[in-house]
PDB file of C-alpha atoms in Angstrom:
ATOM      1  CA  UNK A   1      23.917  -8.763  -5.661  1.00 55.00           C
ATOM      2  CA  UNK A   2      20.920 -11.257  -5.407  1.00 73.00           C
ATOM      3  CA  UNK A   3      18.095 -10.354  -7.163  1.00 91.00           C
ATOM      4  CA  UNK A   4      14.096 -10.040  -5.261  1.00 95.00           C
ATOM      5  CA  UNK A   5      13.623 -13.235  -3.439  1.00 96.00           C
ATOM      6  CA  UNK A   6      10.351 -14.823  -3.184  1.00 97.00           C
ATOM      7  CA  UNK A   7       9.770 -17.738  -0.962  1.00 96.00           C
ATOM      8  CA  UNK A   8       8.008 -20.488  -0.887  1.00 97.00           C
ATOM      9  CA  UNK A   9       8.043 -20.790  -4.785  1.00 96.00           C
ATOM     10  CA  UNK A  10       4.958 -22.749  -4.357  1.00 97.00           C
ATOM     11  CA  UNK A  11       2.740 -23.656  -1.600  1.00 98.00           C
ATOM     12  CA  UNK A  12      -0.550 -25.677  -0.956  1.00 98.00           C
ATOM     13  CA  UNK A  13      -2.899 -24.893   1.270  1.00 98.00           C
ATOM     14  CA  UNK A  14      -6.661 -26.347   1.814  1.00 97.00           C
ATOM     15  CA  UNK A  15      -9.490 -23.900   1.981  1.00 97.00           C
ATOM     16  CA  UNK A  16      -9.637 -21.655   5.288  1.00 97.00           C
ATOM     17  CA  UNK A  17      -5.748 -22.156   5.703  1.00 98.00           C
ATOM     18  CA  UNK A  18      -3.748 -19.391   5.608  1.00 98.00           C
ATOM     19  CA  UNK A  19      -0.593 -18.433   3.364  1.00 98.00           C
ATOM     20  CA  UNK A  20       1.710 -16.544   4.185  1.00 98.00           C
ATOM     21  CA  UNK A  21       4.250 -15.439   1.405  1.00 98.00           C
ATOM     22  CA  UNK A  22       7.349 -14.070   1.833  1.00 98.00           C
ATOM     23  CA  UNK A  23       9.782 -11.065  -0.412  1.00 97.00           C
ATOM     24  CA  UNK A  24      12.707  -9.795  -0.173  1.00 97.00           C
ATOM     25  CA  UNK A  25      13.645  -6.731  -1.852  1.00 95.00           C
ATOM     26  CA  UNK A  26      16.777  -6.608  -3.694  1.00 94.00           C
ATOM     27  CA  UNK A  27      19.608  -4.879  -1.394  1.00 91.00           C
ATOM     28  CA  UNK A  28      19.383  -1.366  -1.227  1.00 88.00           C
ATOM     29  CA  UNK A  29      15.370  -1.030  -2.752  1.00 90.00           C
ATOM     30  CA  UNK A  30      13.168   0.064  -0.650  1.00 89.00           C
ATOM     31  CA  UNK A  31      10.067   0.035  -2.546  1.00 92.00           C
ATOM     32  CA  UNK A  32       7.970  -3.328  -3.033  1.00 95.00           C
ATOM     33  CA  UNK A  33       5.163  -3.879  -4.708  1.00 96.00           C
ATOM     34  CA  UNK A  34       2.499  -7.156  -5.094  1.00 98.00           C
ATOM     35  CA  UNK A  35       0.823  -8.336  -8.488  1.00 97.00           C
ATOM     36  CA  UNK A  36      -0.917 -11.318  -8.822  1.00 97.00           C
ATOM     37  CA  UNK A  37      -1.448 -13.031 -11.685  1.00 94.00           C
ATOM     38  CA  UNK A  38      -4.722 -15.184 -11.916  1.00 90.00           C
ATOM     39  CA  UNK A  39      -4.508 -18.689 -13.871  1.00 85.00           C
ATOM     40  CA  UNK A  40      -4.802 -17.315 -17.761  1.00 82.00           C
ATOM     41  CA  UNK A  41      -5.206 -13.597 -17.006  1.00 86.00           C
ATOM     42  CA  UNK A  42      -2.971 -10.648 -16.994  1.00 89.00           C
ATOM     43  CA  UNK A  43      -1.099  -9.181 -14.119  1.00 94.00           C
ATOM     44  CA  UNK A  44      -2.864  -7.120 -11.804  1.00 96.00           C
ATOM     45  CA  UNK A  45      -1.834  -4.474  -8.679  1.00 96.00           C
ATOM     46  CA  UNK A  46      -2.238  -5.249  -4.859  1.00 97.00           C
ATOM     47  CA  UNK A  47      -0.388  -3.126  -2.704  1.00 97.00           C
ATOM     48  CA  UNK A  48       2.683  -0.931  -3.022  1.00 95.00           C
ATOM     49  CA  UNK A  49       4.666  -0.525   0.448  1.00 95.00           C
ATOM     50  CA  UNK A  50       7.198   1.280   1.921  1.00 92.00           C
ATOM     51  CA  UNK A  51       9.284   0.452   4.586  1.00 88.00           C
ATOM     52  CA  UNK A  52       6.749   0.009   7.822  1.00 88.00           C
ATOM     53  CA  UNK A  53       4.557   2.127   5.438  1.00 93.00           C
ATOM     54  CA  UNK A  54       1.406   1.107   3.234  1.00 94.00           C
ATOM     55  CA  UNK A  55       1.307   3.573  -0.074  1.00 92.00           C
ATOM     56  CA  UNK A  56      -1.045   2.301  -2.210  1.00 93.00           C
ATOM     57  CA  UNK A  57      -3.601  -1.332  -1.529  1.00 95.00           C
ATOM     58  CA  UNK A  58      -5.981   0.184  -3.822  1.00 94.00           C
ATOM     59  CA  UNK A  59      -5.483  -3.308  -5.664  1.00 94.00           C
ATOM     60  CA  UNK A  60      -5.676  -5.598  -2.333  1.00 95.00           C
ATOM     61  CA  UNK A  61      -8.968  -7.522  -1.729  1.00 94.00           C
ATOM     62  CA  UNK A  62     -10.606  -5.635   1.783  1.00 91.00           C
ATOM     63  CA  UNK A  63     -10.942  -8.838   3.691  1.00 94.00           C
ATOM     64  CA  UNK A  64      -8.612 -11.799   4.167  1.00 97.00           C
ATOM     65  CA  UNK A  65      -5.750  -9.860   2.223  1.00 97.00           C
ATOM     66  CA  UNK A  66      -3.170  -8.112   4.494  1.00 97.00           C
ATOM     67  CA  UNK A  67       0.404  -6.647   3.699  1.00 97.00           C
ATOM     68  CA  UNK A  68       3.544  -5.549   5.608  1.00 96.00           C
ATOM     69  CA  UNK A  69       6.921  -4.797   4.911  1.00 96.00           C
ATOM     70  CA  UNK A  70       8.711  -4.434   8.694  1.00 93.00           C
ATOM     71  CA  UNK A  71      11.977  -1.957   9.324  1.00 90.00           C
ATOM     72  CA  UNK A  72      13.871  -5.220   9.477  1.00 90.00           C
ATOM     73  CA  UNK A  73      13.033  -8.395   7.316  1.00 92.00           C
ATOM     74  CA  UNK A  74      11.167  -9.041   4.448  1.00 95.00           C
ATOM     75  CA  UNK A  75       7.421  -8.306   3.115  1.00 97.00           C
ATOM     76  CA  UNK A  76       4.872 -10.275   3.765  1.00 98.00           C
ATOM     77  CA  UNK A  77       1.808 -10.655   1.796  1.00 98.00           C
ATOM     78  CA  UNK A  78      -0.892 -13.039   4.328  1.00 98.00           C
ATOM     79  CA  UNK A  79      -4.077 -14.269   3.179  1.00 98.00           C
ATOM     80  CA  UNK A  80      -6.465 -15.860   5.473  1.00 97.00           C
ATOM     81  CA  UNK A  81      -9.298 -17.939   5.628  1.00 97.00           C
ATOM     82  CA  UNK A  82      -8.427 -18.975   1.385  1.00 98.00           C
ATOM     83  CA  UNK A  83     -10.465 -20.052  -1.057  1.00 97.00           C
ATOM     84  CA  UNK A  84      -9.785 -21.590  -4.169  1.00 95.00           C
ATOM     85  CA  UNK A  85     -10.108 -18.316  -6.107  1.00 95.00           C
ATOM     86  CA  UNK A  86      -7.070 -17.301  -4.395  1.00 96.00           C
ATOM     87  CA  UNK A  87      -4.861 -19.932  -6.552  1.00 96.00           C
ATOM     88  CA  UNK A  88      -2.471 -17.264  -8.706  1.00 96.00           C
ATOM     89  CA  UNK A  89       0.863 -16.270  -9.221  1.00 96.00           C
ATOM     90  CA  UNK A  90       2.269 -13.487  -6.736  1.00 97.00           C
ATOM     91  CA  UNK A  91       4.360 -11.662  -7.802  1.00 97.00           C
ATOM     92  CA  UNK A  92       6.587  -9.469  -5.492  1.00 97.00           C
ATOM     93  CA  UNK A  93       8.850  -6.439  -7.312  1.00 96.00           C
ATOM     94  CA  UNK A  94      11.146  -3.911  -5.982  1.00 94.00           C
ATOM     95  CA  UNK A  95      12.374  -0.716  -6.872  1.00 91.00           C
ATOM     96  CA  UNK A  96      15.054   1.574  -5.638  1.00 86.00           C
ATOM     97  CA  UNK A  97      12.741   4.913  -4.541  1.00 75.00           C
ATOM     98  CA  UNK A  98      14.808   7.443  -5.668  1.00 66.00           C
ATOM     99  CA  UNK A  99      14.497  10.249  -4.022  1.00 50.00           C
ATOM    100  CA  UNK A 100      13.225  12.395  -6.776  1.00 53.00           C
ATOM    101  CA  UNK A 101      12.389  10.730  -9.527  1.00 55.00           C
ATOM    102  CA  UNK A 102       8.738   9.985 -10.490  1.00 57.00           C
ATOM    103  CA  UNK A 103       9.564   5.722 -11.244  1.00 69.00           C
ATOM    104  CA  UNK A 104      12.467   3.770 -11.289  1.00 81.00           C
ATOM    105  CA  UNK A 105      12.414   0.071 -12.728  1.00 87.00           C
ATOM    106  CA  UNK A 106      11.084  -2.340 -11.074  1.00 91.00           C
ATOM    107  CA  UNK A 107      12.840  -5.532 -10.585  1.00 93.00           C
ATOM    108  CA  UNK A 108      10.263  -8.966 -10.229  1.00 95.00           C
ATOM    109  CA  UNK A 109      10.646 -11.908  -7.902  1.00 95.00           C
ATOM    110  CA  UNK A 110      10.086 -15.390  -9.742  1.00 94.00           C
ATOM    111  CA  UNK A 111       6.900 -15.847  -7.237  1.00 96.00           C
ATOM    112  CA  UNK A 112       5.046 -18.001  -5.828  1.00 97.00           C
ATOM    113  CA  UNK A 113       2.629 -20.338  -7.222  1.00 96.00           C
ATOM    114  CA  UNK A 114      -0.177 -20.459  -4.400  1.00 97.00           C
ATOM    115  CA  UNK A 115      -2.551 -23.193  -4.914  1.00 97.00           C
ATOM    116  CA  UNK A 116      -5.826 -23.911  -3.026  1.00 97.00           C
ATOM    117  CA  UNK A 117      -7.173 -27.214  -2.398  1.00 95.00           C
TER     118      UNK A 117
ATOM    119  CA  UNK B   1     -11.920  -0.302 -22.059  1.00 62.00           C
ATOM    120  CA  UNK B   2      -8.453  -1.548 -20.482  1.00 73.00           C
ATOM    121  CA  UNK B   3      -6.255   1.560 -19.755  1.00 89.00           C
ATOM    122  CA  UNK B   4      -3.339  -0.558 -21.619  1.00 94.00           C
ATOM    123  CA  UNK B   5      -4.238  -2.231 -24.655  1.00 95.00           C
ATOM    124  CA  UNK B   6      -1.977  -4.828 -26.561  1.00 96.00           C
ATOM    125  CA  UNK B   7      -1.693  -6.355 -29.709  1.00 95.00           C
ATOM    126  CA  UNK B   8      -1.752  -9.276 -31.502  1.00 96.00           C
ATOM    127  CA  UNK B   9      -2.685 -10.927 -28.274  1.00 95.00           C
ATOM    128  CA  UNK B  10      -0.910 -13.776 -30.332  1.00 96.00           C
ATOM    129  CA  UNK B  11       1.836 -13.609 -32.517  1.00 97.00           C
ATOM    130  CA  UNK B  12       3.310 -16.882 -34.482  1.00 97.00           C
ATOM    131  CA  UNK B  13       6.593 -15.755 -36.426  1.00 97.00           C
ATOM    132  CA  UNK B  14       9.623 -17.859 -38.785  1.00 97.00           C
ATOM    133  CA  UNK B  15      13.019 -17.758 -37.100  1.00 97.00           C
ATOM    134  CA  UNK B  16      14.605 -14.294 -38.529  1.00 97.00           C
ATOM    135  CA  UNK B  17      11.764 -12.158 -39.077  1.00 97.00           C
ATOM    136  CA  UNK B  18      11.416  -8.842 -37.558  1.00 98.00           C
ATOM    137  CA  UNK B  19       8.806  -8.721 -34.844  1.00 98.00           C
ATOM    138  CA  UNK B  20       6.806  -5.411 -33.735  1.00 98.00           C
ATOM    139  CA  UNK B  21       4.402  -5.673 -30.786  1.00 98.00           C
ATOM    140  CA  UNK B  22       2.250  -2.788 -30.029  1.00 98.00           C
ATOM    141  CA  UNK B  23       0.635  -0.814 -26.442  1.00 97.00           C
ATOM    142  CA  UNK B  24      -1.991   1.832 -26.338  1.00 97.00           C
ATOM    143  CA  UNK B  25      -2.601   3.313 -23.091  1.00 95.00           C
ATOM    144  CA  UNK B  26      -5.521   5.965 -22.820  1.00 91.00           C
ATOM    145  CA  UNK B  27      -4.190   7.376 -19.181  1.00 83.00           C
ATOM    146  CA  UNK B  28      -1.507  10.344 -18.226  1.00 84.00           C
ATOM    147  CA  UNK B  29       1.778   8.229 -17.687  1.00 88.00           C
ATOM    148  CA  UNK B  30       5.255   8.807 -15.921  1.00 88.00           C
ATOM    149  CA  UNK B  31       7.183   5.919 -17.679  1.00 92.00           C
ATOM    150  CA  UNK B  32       5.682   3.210 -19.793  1.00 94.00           C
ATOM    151  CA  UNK B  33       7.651  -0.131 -19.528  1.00 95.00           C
ATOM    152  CA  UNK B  34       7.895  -3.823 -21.811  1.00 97.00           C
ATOM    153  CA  UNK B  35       8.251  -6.950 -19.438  1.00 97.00           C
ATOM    154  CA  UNK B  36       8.829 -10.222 -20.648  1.00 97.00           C
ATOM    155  CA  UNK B  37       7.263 -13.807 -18.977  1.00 95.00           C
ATOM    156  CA  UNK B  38       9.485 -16.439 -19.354  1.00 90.00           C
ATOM    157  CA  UNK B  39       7.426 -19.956 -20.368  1.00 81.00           C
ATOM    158  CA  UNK B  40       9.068 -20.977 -16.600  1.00 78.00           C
ATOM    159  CA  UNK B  41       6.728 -17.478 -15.259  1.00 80.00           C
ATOM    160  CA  UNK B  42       9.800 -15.804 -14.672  1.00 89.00           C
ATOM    161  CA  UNK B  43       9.073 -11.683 -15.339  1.00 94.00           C
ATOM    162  CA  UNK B  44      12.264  -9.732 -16.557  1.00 94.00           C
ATOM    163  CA  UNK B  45      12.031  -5.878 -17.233  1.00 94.00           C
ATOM    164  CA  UNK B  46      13.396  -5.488 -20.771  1.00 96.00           C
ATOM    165  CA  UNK B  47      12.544  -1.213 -20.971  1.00 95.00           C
ATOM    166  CA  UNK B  48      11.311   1.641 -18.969  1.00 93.00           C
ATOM    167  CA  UNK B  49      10.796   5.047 -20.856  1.00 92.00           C
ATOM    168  CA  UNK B  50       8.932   7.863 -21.111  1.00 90.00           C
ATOM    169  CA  UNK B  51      10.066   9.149 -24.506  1.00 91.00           C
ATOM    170  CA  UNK B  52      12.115   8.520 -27.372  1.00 93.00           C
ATOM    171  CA  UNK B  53      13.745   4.984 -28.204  1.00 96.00           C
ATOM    172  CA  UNK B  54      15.817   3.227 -26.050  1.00 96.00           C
ATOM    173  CA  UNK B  55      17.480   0.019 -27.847  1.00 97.00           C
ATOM    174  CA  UNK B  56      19.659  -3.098 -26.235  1.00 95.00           C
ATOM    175  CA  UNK B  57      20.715  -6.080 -28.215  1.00 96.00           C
ATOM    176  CA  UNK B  58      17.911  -6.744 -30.838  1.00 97.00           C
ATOM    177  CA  UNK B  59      15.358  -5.170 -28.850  1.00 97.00           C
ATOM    178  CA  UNK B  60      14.347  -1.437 -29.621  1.00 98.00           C
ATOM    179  CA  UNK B  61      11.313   0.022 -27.901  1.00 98.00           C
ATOM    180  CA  UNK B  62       9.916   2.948 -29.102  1.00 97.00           C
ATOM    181  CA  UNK B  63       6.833   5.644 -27.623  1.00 96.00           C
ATOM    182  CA  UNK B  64       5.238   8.264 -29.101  1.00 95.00           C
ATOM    183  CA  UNK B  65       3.703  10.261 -25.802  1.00 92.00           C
ATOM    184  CA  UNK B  66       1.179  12.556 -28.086  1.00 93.00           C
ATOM    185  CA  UNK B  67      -0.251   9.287 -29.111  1.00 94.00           C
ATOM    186  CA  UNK B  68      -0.483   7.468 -26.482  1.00 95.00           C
ATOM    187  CA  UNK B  69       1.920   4.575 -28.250  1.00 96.00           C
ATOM    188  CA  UNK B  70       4.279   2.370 -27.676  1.00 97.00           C
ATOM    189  CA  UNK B  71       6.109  -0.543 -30.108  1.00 98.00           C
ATOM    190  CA  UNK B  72       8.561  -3.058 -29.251  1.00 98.00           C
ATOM    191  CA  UNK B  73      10.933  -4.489 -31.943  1.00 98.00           C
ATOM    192  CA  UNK B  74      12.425  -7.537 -31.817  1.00 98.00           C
ATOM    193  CA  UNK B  75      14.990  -8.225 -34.708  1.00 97.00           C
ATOM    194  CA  UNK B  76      16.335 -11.304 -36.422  1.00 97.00           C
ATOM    195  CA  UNK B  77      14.027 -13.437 -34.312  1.00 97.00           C
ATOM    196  CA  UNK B  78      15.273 -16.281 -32.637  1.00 97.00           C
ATOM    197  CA  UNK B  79      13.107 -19.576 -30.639  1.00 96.00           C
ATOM    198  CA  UNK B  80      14.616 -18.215 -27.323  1.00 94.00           C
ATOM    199  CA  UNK B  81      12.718 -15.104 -27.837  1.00 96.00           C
ATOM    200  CA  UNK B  82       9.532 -16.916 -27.327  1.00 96.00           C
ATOM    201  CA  UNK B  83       7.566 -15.968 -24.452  1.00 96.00           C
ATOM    202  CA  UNK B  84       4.495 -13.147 -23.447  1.00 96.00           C
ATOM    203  CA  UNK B  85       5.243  -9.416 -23.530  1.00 97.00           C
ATOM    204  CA  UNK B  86       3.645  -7.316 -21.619  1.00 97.00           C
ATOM    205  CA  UNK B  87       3.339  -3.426 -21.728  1.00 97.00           C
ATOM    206  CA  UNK B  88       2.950  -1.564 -18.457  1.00 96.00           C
ATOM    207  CA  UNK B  89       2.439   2.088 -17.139  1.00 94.00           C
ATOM    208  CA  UNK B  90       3.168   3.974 -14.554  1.00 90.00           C
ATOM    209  CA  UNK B  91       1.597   7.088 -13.362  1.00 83.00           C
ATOM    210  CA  UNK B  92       2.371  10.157 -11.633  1.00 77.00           C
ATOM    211  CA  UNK B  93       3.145  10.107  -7.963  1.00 70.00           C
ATOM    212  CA  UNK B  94       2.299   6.307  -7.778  1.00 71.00           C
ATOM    213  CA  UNK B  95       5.040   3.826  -9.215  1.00 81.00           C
ATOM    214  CA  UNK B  96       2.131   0.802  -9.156  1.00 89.00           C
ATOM    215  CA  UNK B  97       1.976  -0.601 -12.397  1.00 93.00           C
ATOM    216  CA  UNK B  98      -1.356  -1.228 -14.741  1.00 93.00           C
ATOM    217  CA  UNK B  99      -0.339  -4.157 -17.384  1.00 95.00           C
ATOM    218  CA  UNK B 100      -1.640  -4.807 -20.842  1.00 94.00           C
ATOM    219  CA  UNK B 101      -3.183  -8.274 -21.075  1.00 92.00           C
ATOM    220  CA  UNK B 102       0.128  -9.295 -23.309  1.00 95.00           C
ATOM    221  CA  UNK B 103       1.263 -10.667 -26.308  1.00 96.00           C
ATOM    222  CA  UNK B 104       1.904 -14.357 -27.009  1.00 96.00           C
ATOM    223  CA  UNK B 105       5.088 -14.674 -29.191  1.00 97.00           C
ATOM    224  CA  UNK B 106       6.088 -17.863 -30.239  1.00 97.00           C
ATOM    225  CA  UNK B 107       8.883 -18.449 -33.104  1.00 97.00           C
ATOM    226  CA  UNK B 108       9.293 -21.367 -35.098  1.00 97.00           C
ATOM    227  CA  UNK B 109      12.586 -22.262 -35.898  1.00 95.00           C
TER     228      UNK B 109
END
């Protein structure tokens, strides 16, 4: 049972590119959430998504910052237009959603390392 | 004030000794959980509880909900166990995750 995948592990991208970063949920979760982790700061919420359904982007920048997590495939977490602020960590988790229960654990991706030129 | 607050932020230990790492969170919570970053930035989930003790291997977290407190033990210390832990909550009807700025263990062998 592979664990949350998260790919590219790291990417590049000069300013006013865009990224695009990829997660898959571990098999049978379908819950996933974002963090990102800034360089030398703690771990902070984007977005928290259900299958073709946005719960929570409370966390997400309103510009440039978009998320989706399609009935088939993985989630995607697209940034446009970056700057070099956007250099973090992002970090994708998953959890299973059980149907009742308040939280479950969340399982983390190793994510990716996005860094802006 | 952070909603999750940790502490040491740093913590510098002799191979053996018995570590304790604390969280305060000042919000209503569902499930508080202890996370540890790998030096690689790897992120495991060690606990998730919202009462009691839960213990595995020579970890043993602890919370007290009418305080608002949570510990995690870490006994007979080894190098490997060097990396940040960070406490997390969870709040009702939203599984999103507020994290404490973490603790920085490092133990010398």
């Amino acid at each position: 049972n592979a664990g949350v995948m998260q790919n590219p592990r790291h990417l590049v991208r000069r300013r006013g590119q865009e990224a695009r970063l990829r997660c898959s949920p571990m098999k049978g979760h379908s819950h996933v959430y974002w963090y990102r982790q800034l360089p030398e700061e703690g771990l902070k919420f984007m977005v928290y998504l259900q299958k073709e359904n946005i719960i929570d982007e409370s966390g997400m920048p309103k510009e440039r910052f978009s998320a989706e997590f399609p009935k088939e495939g993985p989630s995607i977490l697209r940034i446009q237009q970056v700057v070099r602020g956007d250099s973090a960590a992002y970090f994708c988790a998953s959890s299973l959603g059980t149907s009742g229960r308040n939280t479950d654990t969340q399982y983390f991706g190793p994510g990716t390392r996005l860094t802006v030129l | 004030k952070n909603e999750v607050e940790q502490s040491p932020q740093n913590l510098t230990a002799q191979e053996g000794e018995f570590i304790t790492i604390n969280c305060s969170y000042s919000v209503g919570i569902s499930a508080l959980h202890w996370l540890q970053q790998h030096p690689g930035g790897g992120i495991v989930s060690l606990f998730m509880l919202s009462s009691g003790k839960k213990k595995h291997g020579r970890l043993i977290a602890t919370i007290n909900i009418q305080e608002k407190h949570s510990s995690l033990h870490i006994t007979a210390s080894h190098p490997r166990d060097s990396a940040v832990y960070i406490c997390a909550v969870s709040g009702f009807g939203n599984e999103k995750l507020t994290f404490g700025t973490g603790t920085r263990l490092t133990i010398i062998p």
